[in-house]
Coordinates of C-alpha atoms in Angstrom, one line a residue:
X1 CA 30.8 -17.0 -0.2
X2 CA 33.5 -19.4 -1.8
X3 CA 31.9 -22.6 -2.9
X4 CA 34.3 -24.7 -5.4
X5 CA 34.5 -28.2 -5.3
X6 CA 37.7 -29.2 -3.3
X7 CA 36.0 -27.4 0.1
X8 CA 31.8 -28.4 -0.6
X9 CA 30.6 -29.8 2.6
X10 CA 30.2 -33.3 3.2
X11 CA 26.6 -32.8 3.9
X12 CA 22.5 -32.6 3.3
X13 CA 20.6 -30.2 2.0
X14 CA 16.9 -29.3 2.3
X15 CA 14.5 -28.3 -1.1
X16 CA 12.5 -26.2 0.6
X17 CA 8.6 -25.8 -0.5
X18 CA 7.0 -22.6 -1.8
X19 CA 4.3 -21.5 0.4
X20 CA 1.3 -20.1 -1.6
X21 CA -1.7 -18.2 -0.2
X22 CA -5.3 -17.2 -1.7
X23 CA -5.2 -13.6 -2.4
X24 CA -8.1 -11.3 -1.9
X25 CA -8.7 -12.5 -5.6
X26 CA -8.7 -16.2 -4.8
X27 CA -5.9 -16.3 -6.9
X28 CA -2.9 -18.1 -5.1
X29 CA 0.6 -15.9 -4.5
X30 CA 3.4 -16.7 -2.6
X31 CA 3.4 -16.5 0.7
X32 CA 7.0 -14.9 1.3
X33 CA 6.7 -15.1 5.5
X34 CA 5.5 -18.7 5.9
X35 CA 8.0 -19.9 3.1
X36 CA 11.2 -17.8 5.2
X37 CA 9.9 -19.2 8.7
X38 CA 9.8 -22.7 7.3
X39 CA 13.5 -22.6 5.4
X40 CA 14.6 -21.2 9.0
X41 CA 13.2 -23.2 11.0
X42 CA 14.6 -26.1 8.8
X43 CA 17.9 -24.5 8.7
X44 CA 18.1 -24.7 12.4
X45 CA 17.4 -27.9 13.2
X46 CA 20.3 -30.3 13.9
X47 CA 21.3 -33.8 13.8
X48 CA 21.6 -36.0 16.8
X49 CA 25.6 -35.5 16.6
X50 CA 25.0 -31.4 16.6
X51 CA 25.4 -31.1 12.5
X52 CA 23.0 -29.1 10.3
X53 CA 22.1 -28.4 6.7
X54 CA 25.0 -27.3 4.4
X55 CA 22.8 -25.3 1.6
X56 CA 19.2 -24.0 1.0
X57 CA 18.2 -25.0 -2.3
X58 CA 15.1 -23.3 -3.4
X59 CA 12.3 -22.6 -5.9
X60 CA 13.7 -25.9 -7.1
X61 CA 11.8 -29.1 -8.5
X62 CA 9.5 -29.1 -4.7
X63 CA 9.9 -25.4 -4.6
X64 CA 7.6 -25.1 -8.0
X65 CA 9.9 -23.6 -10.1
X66 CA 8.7 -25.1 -13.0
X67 CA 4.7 -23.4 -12.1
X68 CA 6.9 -19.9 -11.7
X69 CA 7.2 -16.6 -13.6
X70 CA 10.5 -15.2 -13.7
X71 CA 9.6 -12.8 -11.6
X72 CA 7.9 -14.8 -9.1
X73 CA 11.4 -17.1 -9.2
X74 CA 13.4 -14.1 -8.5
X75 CA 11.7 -12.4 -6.3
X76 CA 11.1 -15.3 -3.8
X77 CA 14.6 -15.9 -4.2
X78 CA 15.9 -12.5 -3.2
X79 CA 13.8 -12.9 0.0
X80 CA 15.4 -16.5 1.1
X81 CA 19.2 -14.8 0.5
X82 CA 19.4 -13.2 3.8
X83 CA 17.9 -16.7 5.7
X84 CA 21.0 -18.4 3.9
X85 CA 23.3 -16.0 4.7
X86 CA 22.3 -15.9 8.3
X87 CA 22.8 -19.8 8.5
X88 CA 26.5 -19.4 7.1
X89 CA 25.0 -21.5 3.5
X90 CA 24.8 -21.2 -0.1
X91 CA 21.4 -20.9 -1.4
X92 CA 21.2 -23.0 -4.7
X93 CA 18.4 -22.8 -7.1
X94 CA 17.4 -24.6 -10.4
X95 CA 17.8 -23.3 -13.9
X96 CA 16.9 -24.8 -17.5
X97 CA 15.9 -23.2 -20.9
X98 CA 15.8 -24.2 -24.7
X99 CA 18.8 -22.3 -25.5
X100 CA 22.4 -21.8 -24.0
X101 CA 21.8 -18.1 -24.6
X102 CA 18.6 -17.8 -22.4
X103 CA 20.3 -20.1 -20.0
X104 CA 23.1 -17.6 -19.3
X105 CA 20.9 -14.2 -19.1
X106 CA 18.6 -17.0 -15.9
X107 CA 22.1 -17.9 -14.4
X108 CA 22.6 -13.6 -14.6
X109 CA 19.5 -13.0 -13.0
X110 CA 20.1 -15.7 -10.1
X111 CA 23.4 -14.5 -9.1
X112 CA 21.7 -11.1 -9.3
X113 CA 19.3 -12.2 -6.3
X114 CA 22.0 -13.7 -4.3
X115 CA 22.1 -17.3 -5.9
X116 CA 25.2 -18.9 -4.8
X117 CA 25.2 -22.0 -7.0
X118 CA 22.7 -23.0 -10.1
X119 CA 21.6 -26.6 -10.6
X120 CA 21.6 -26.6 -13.8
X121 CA 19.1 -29.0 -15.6
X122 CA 19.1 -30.1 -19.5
X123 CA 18.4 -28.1 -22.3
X124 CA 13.8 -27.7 -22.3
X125 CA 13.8 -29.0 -25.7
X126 CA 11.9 -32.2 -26.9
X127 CA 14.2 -34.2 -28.6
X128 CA 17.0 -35.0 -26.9
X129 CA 20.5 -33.2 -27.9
X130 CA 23.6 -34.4 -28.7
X131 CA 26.1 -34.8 -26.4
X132 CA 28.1 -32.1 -27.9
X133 CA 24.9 -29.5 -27.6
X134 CA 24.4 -30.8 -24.3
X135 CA 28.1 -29.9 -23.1
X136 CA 27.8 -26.4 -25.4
X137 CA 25.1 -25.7 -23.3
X138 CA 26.7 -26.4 -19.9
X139 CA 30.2 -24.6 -20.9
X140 CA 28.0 -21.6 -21.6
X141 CA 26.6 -21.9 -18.3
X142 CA 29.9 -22.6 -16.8
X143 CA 31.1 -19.4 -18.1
X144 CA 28.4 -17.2 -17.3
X145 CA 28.8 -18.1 -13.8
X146 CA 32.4 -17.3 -13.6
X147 CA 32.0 -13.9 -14.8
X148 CA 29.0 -13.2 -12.4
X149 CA 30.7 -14.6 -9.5
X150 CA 28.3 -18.3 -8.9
X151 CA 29.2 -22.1 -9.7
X152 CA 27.0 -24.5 -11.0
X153 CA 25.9 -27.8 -10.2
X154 CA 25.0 -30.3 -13.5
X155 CA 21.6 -32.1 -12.6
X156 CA 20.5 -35.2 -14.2
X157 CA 17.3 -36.4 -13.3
X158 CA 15.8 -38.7 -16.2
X159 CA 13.5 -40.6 -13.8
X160 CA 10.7 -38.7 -12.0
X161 CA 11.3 -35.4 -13.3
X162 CA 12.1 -36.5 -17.1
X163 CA 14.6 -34.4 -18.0
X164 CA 16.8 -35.7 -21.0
X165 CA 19.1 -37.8 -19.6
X166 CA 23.2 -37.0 -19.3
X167 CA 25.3 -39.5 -20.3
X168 CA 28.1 -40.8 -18.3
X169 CA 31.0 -39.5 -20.4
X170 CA 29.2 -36.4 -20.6
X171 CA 28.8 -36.2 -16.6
X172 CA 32.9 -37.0 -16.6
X173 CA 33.6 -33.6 -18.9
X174 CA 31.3 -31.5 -17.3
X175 CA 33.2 -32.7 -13.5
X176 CA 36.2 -31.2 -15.1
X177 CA 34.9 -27.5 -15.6
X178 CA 36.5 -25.5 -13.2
X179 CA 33.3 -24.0 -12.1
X180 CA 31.1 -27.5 -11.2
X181 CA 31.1 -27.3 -7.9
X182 CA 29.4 -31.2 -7.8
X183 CA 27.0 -33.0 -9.7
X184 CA 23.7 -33.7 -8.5
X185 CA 22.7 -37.3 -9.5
X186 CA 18.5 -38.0 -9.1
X187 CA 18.4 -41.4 -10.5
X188 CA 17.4 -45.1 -8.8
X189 CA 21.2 -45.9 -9.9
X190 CA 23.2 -45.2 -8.0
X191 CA 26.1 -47.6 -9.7
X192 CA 26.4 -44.1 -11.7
X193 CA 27.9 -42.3 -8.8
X194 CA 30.2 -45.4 -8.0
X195 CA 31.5 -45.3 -11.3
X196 CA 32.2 -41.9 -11.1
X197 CA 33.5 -41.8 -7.5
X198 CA 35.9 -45.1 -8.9
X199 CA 37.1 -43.0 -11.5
X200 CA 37.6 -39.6 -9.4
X201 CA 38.0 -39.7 -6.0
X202 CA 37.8 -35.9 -5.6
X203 CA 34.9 -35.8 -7.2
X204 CA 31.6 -34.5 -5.3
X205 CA 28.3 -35.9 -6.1
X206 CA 24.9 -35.2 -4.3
X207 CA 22.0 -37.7 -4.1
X208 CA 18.6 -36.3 -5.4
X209 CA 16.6 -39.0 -4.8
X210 CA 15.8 -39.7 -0.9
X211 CA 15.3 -43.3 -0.7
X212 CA 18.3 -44.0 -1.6
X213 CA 20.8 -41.7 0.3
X214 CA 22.6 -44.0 2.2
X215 CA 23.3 -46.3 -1.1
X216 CA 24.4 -43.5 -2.8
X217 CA 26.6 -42.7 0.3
X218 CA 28.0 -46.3 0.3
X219 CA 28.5 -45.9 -3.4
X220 CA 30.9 -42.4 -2.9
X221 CA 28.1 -39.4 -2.6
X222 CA 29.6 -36.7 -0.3
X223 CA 25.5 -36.1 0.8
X224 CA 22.1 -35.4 -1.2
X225 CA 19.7 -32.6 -1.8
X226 CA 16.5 -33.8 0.2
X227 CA 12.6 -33.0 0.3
X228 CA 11.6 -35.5 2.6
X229 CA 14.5 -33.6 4.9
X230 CA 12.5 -30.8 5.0
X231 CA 9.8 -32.4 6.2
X232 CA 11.2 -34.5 9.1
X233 CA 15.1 -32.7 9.3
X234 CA 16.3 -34.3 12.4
X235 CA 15.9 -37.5 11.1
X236 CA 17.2 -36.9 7.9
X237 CA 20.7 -34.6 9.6
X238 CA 21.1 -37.9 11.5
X239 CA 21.0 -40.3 8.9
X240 CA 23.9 -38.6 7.2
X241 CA 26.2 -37.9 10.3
X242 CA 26.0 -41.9 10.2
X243 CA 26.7 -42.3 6.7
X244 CA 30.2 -40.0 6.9
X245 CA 30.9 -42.2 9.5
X246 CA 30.5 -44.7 8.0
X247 CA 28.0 -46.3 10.3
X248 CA 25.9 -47.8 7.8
X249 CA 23.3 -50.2 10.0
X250 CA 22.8 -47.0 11.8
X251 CA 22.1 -44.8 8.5
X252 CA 20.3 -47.8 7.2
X253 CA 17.5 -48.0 10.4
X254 CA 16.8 -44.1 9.8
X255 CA 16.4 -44.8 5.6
X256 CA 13.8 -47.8 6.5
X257 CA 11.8 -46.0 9.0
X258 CA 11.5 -42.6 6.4
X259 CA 10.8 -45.6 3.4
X260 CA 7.5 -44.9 3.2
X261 CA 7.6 -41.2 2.9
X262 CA 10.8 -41.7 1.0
X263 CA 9.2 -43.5 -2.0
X264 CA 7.2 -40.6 -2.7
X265 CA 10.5 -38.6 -3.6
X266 CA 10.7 -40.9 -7.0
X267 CA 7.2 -40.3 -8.1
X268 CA 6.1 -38.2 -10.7
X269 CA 3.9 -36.0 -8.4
X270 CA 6.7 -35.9 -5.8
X271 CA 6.3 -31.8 -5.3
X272 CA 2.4 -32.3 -4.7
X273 CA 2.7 -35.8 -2.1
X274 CA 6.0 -34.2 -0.2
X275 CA 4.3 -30.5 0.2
X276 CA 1.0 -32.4 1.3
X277 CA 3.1 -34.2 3.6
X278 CA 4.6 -31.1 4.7
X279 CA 1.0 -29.1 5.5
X280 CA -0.2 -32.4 7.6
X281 CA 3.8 -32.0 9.8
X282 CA 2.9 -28.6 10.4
X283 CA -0.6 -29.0 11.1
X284 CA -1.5 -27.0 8.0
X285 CA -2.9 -29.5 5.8
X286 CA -4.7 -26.6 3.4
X287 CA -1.4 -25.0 3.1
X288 CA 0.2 -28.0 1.8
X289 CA -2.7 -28.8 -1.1
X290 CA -2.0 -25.0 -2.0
X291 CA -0.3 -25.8 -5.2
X292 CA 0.3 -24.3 -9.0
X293 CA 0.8 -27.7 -9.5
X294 CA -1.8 -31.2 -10.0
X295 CA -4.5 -31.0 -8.0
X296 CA -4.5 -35.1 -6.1
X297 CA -7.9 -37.3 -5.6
X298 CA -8.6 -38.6 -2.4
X299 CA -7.0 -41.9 -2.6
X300 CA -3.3 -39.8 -2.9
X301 CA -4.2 -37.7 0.3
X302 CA -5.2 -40.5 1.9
X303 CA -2.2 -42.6 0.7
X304 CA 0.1 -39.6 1.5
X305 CA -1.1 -39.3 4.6
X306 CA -0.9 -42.7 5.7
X307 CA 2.6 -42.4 4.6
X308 CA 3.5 -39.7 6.6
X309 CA 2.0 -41.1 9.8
X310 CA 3.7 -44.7 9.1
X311 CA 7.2 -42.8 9.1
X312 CA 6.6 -40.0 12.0
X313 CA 5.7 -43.4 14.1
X314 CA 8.6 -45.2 13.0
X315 CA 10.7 -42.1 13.7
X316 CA 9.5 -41.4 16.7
X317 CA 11.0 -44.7 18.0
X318 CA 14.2 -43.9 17.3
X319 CA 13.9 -40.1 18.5
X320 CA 13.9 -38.2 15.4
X321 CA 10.3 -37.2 14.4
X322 CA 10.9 -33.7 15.6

């Protein structure tokens, strides 16, 4: 599948959860069935103007990745190719290490498993690197990817998920690598897109962060990588079709009733509020506290909850809680 930057669709795509189950142990493992009935069933929803998801991003920030071994990563991977491939999408995964070395032999082992594109995330280290490290260790990646056959996709993400932060020149350079098939931009500012977008038309930048989407649309994203989408996909499908059309008060009446799910997206504990959200949509409310991750109190359930039923009603007003 050819994915390079002057033909990426103009589109959303869903960061789909890792389903875990108690094994005979008690010990949690991945539940392989659930999590490929749930990416399908997401994949096949569509918008109210007949569009669907353009990727399947996976074992990603929501999809644990950072809670996973390798060979947990890999394996639930290789079992989510075939649900891409079936829905005519790349399937995208996350990737970050300490060195540009062990960054290359993850991007290896991705494309091995039928990764299409890696989101790849700054260097793990704890002092931030220098701009010239930062772009070795993308031009690494970069090159790895060509000779296995994959693009990647730069993701900066300084605010919930406190990665170091890439700088705007250094965002410019990497957009010039022949194998960046976008940038993903997770930030509250989305003036960083428009000043990239000002600069390069061509350029294609995704949204991470869901409650802004439709700003980041106005401001020159070509669509966004979404959790809350997974949860409530109709809604989310829709609320793009409007923003590529432009149709802004329309986009904007789907991006106030999802707000209070939305904010969620931007919190630290984002993967543990959107997968409770996601048990309570599918009437599995166990299933969605089934985390590696924090375990939450009962205030956050019963905040998260209250969240979720404050959006599916606004939703289902305008049609699209399904």
């Amino acid at each position: 599948m050819q994915t390079n930057s002057k033909d990426w669709r103009y589109t959303v795509m869903p960061a789909v959860f890792t389903w875990l189950k108690e094994s005979e142990s008690g010990a949690l493992e991945i539940d392989f069935d659930v999590t490929r009935k749930q990416a399908a069933h997401v994949l096949a929803a569509k918008g109210k103007g007949g569009s669907r998801f353009g990727g399947l991003v996976a074992s990603g920030t929501l999809g644990e990745n950072s809670y996973l071994t390798p060979e947990q990563r890999l394996a639930l991977l290789k079992s989510l190719s075939d649900i891409a491939q079936e829905y005519e999408v790349p399937l995208i995964s996350g990737a970050a290490a300490e060195t540009k070395e062990a960054l290359a032999s993850i991007i290896e082992g991705l494309a091995a498993v039928g990764v299409n594109t890696v989101m790849v995330m700054p260097p793990k280290t704890k002092e931030a690197p220098s701009d010239e490290e930062m772009y070795a260790y993308f031009a690494l990646a970069a090159e790895t990817a060509r000779k296995v056959g994959v693009t990647i996709m730069p993701y900066n993400n300084p605010d919930a998920a406190g990665y170091h932060a890439l700088s705007t020149d250094l965002l410019r350079r990497l957009s010039a690598l022949p194998e960046v098939v976008a940038l993903k931009i997770s930030t509250l500012d989305v003036s960083i897109i428009e000043t990239l977008i000002v600069e390069n038309s061509d350029l294609k930048v995704l949204a991470g962060v869901d409650s802004v989407t439709v700003h980041a649309g106005l401001a020159g994203a070509c669509g966004g990588i979404t959790g809350v989408g997974t949860i409530f996909p109709k809604a989310s499908i829709t609320m793009q079709e409007h923003v590529l059309k432009g149709e802004w008060a329309e986009a904007n009446k789907i991006s106030q009733a999802l707000n209070s799910i939305s904010y969620l997206d931007a919190q630290p504990l984002l993967l543990e509020y959107l997968k409770f959200a996601m048990g309570i949509h599918h009437n599995d409310p166990e299933g969605g506290l089934r985390t590696y991750g924090k375990k939450l109190t009962q205030q956050e359930i019963d905040d998260v909850r209250a969240r979720y039923l404050l959006a599916k009603e606004r939703l289902e007003r305008l049609g699209l809680a399904d």
